[in-house]
């Protein structure tokens, strides 16, 4: 298969983790005889520094005319600490989502057996958790009208949703549930918000087309609690933009590290793949950033194009790296010499030598293996 992939590394640890995903995708292309063409473009704070805007026209054009986008991370403390900054890195990501109509953000959350002890949650509570969060990504309070009064003392953000916006992601969530445990939980705040009441009404209507899927409802405050008390009760979670943002960060704790959570943002024409973590500026260039979330996002990219065998090979490599403790320090208290690049090299090697199960654990950690 021939694919054009736009690579938008962005800020902070974005470039270093994305570099590992590109390396892994190149190994896949080589192994399976695909042609993946990568083209890099700036976005976020780095783009502001270079061009004055977080999403330069050239970057947007590239993304519009490519098969898929691999996104790193954006954000920089110099903007976080300045609430009056008019131009902000995050605007680049939001504009990209809106311009490409990437309305469904899919965030899988899984408890890996090998990592159960890394989560602050009890083993019995998280073991077996497998959730797919469907977060609406181009509407709601993120994109509603924003106002600041002339005296600067009153501000508002409008949360608005249309039937059309709710319907299209709801169909995707139900279709996903049909391939999983056949349950959709709508997370909303229908006891307070009019927009949530519209969500309930529309989702109930759409659900009639999917008789084999069970639909239930949770208020977001309760859902936040249930996520920690009993995450195994969830299969597909469907929710609006802001609630999805919050719930998915909370859910990342189940996996043991936010550095493991991948995501796909899809629309009818375009698709973008990115780790859910942010730019983690404190870790920039230290070699401690976990590249797995980005690499698993690359696996989701392959699945989007129905390259399942290829994606499985990446996932097998990730499982192996977790088992062998070839992980960055967020997951690894024992060996602190495993850098971002080394994890990427290991996964590349797993792809190049899929049948080689002869990797000697001791040698790997002594640095005597050729793969590290
Ligand atoms: C995410 C991020 C973004 C969001 C930020 C960077 C704008 O937190 O993708 O979850 O809030 O959507
Ligand atoms: Mg977020």
PDB file of N, CA, C and O in Angstrom, residues 1 28 32 34 179 299-316:
ATOM      1  N   UNK A   1       0.839  -1.199   0.000  1.00  0.00           N
ATOM      2  CA  UNK A   1       0.000   0.000   0.000  1.00  0.00           C
ATOM      3  C   UNK A   1       0.877   1.254   0.000  1.00  0.00           C
ATOM      4  O   UNK A   1       1.927   1.271   0.626  1.00  0.00           O
ATOM      5  N   UNK A  28       7.896  -1.216   9.354  1.00  0.00           N
ATOM      6  CA  UNK A  28       6.702  -1.924   8.860  1.00  0.00           C
ATOM      7  C   UNK A  28       6.661  -1.868   7.331  1.00  0.00           C
ATOM      8  O   UNK A  28       6.422  -2.881   6.658  1.00  0.00           O
ATOM      9  N   UNK A  32       6.736  -5.269   5.085  1.00  0.00           N
ATOM     10  CA  UNK A  32       5.516  -5.685   4.366  1.00  0.00           C
ATOM     11  C   UNK A  32       5.452  -5.125   2.936  1.00  0.00           C
ATOM     12  O   UNK A  32       4.417  -5.184   2.301  1.00  0.00           O
ATOM     13  N   UNK A  34       5.393  -1.999   1.819  1.00  0.00           N
ATOM     14  CA  UNK A  34       4.537  -0.834   1.591  1.00  0.00           C
ATOM     15  C   UNK A  34       5.413   0.369   1.267  1.00  0.00           C
ATOM     16  O   UNK A  34       6.618   0.368   1.550  1.00  0.00           O
ATOM     17  N   UNK A 179     -18.515  -4.507  17.550  1.00  0.00           N
ATOM     18  CA  UNK A 179     -17.341  -5.371  17.384  1.00  0.00           C
ATOM     19  C   UNK A 179     -16.683  -5.674  18.736  1.00  0.00           C
ATOM     20  O   UNK A 179     -15.650  -6.327  18.794  1.00  0.00           O
ATOM     21  N   UNK A 299       0.074   2.478  15.249  1.00  0.00           N
ATOM     22  CA  UNK A 299      -0.632   1.198  15.030  1.00  0.00           C
ATOM     23  C   UNK A 299      -2.095   1.472  14.684  1.00  0.00           C
ATOM     24  O   UNK A 299      -2.677   0.809  13.811  1.00  0.00           O
ATOM     25  N   UNK A 300      -2.688   2.458  15.343  1.00  0.00           N
ATOM     26  CA  UNK A 300      -4.087   2.809  15.020  1.00  0.00           C
ATOM     27  C   UNK A 300      -4.189   3.348  13.591  1.00  0.00           C
ATOM     28  O   UNK A 300      -5.173   3.116  12.890  1.00  0.00           O
ATOM     29  N   UNK A 301      -3.152   4.067  13.171  1.00  0.00           N
ATOM     30  CA  UNK A 301      -3.112   4.558  11.789  1.00  0.00           C
ATOM     31  C   UNK A 301      -3.171   3.377  10.813  1.00  0.00           C
ATOM     32  O   UNK A 301      -3.945   3.362   9.858  1.00  0.00           O
ATOM     33  N   UNK A 302      -2.363   2.369  11.106  1.00  0.00           N
ATOM     34  CA  UNK A 302      -2.341   1.199  10.214  1.00  0.00           C
ATOM     35  C   UNK A 302      -3.706   0.498  10.205  1.00  0.00           C
ATOM     36  O   UNK A 302      -4.199   0.097   9.153  1.00  0.00           O
ATOM     37  N   UNK A 303      -4.315   0.395  11.372  1.00  0.00           N
ATOM     38  CA  UNK A 303      -5.640  -0.250  11.446  1.00  0.00           C
ATOM     39  C   UNK A 303      -6.680   0.540  10.654  1.00  0.00           C
ATOM     40  O   UNK A 303      -7.577  -0.034  10.044  1.00  0.00           O
ATOM     41  N   UNK A 304      -6.535   1.847  10.669  1.00  0.00           N
ATOM     42  CA  UNK A 304      -7.467   2.690   9.919  1.00  0.00           C
ATOM     43  C   UNK A 304      -7.452   2.320   8.433  1.00  0.00           C
ATOM     44  O   UNK A 304      -8.465   2.420   7.752  1.00  0.00           O
ATOM     45  N   UNK A 305      -6.288   1.895   7.961  1.00  0.00           N
ATOM     46  CA  UNK A 305      -6.171   1.482   6.553  1.00  0.00           C
ATOM     47  C   UNK A 305      -6.258  -0.044   6.402  1.00  0.00           C
ATOM     48  O   UNK A 305      -5.796  -0.611   5.415  1.00  0.00           O
ATOM     49  N   UNK A 306      -6.812  -0.660   7.425  1.00  0.00           N
ATOM     50  CA  UNK A 306      -7.032  -2.108   7.462  1.00  0.00           C
ATOM     51  C   UNK A 306      -5.761  -2.931   7.347  1.00  0.00           C
ATOM     52  O   UNK A 306      -5.770  -4.060   6.854  1.00  0.00           O
ATOM     53  N   UNK A 307      -4.661  -2.363   7.792  1.00  0.00           N
ATOM     54  CA  UNK A 307      -3.388  -3.111   7.819  1.00  0.00           C
ATOM     55  C   UNK A 307      -3.265  -3.753   9.207  1.00  0.00           C
ATOM     56  O   UNK A 307      -2.469  -3.336  10.051  1.00  0.00           O
ATOM     57  N   UNK A 308      -4.119  -4.755   9.436  1.00  0.00           N
ATOM     58  CA  UNK A 308      -4.242  -5.321  10.783  1.00  0.00           C
ATOM     59  C   UNK A 308      -3.026  -6.147  11.197  1.00  0.00           C
ATOM     60  O   UNK A 308      -2.600  -6.096  12.343  1.00  0.00           O
ATOM     61  N   UNK A 309      -2.496  -6.914  10.243  1.00  0.00           N
ATOM     62  CA  UNK A 309      -1.341  -7.742  10.579  1.00  0.00           C
ATOM     63  C   UNK A 309      -0.166  -6.858  11.003  1.00  0.00           C
ATOM     64  O   UNK A 309       0.550  -7.138  11.968  1.00  0.00           O
ATOM     65  N   UNK A 310      -0.007  -5.752  10.274  1.00  0.00           N
ATOM     66  CA  UNK A 310       1.070  -4.805  10.552  1.00  0.00           C
ATOM     67  C   UNK A 310       0.890  -4.191  11.947  1.00  0.00           C
ATOM     68  O   UNK A 310       1.831  -4.108  12.740  1.00  0.00           O
ATOM     69  N   UNK A 311      -0.352  -3.782  12.229  1.00  0.00           N
ATOM     70  CA  UNK A 311      -0.623  -3.167  13.536  1.00  0.00           C
ATOM     71  C   UNK A 311      -0.391  -4.177  14.655  1.00  0.00           C
ATOM     72  O   UNK A 311       0.181  -3.840  15.701  1.00  0.00           O
ATOM     73  N   UNK A 312      -0.816  -5.417  14.416  1.00  0.00           N
ATOM     74  CA  UNK A 312      -0.625  -6.456  15.447  1.00  0.00           C
ATOM     75  C   UNK A 312       0.849  -6.665  15.761  1.00  0.00           C
ATOM     76  O   UNK A 312       1.226  -6.898  16.911  1.00  0.00           O
ATOM     77  N   UNK A 313       1.667  -6.561  14.730  1.00  0.00           N
ATOM     78  CA  UNK A 313       3.104  -6.753  14.943  1.00  0.00           C
ATOM     79  C   UNK A 313       3.659  -5.663  15.874  1.00  0.00           C
ATOM     80  O   UNK A 313       4.484  -5.928  16.752  1.00  0.00           O
ATOM     81  N   UNK A 314       3.173  -4.452  15.687  1.00  0.00           N
ATOM     82  CA  UNK A 314       3.593  -3.368  16.586  1.00  0.00           C
ATOM     83  C   UNK A 314       3.104  -3.663  18.008  1.00  0.00           C
ATOM     84  O   UNK A 314       3.852  -3.555  18.982  1.00  0.00           O
ATOM     85  N   UNK A 315       1.849  -4.072  18.113  1.00  0.00           N
ATOM     86  CA  UNK A 315       1.295  -4.344  19.454  1.00  0.00           C
ATOM     87  C   UNK A 315       2.039  -5.486  20.150  1.00  0.00           C
ATOM     88  O   UNK A 315       2.288  -5.435  21.351  1.00  0.00           O
ATOM     89  N   UNK A 316       2.404  -6.512  19.359  1.00  0.00           N
ATOM     90  CA  UNK A 316       3.190  -7.620  19.949  1.00  0.00           C
ATOM     91  C   UNK A 316       4.524  -7.106  20.470  1.00  0.00           C
ATOM     92  O   UNK A 316       4.983  -7.490  21.539  1.00  0.00           O
TER      93      UNK A 316
END
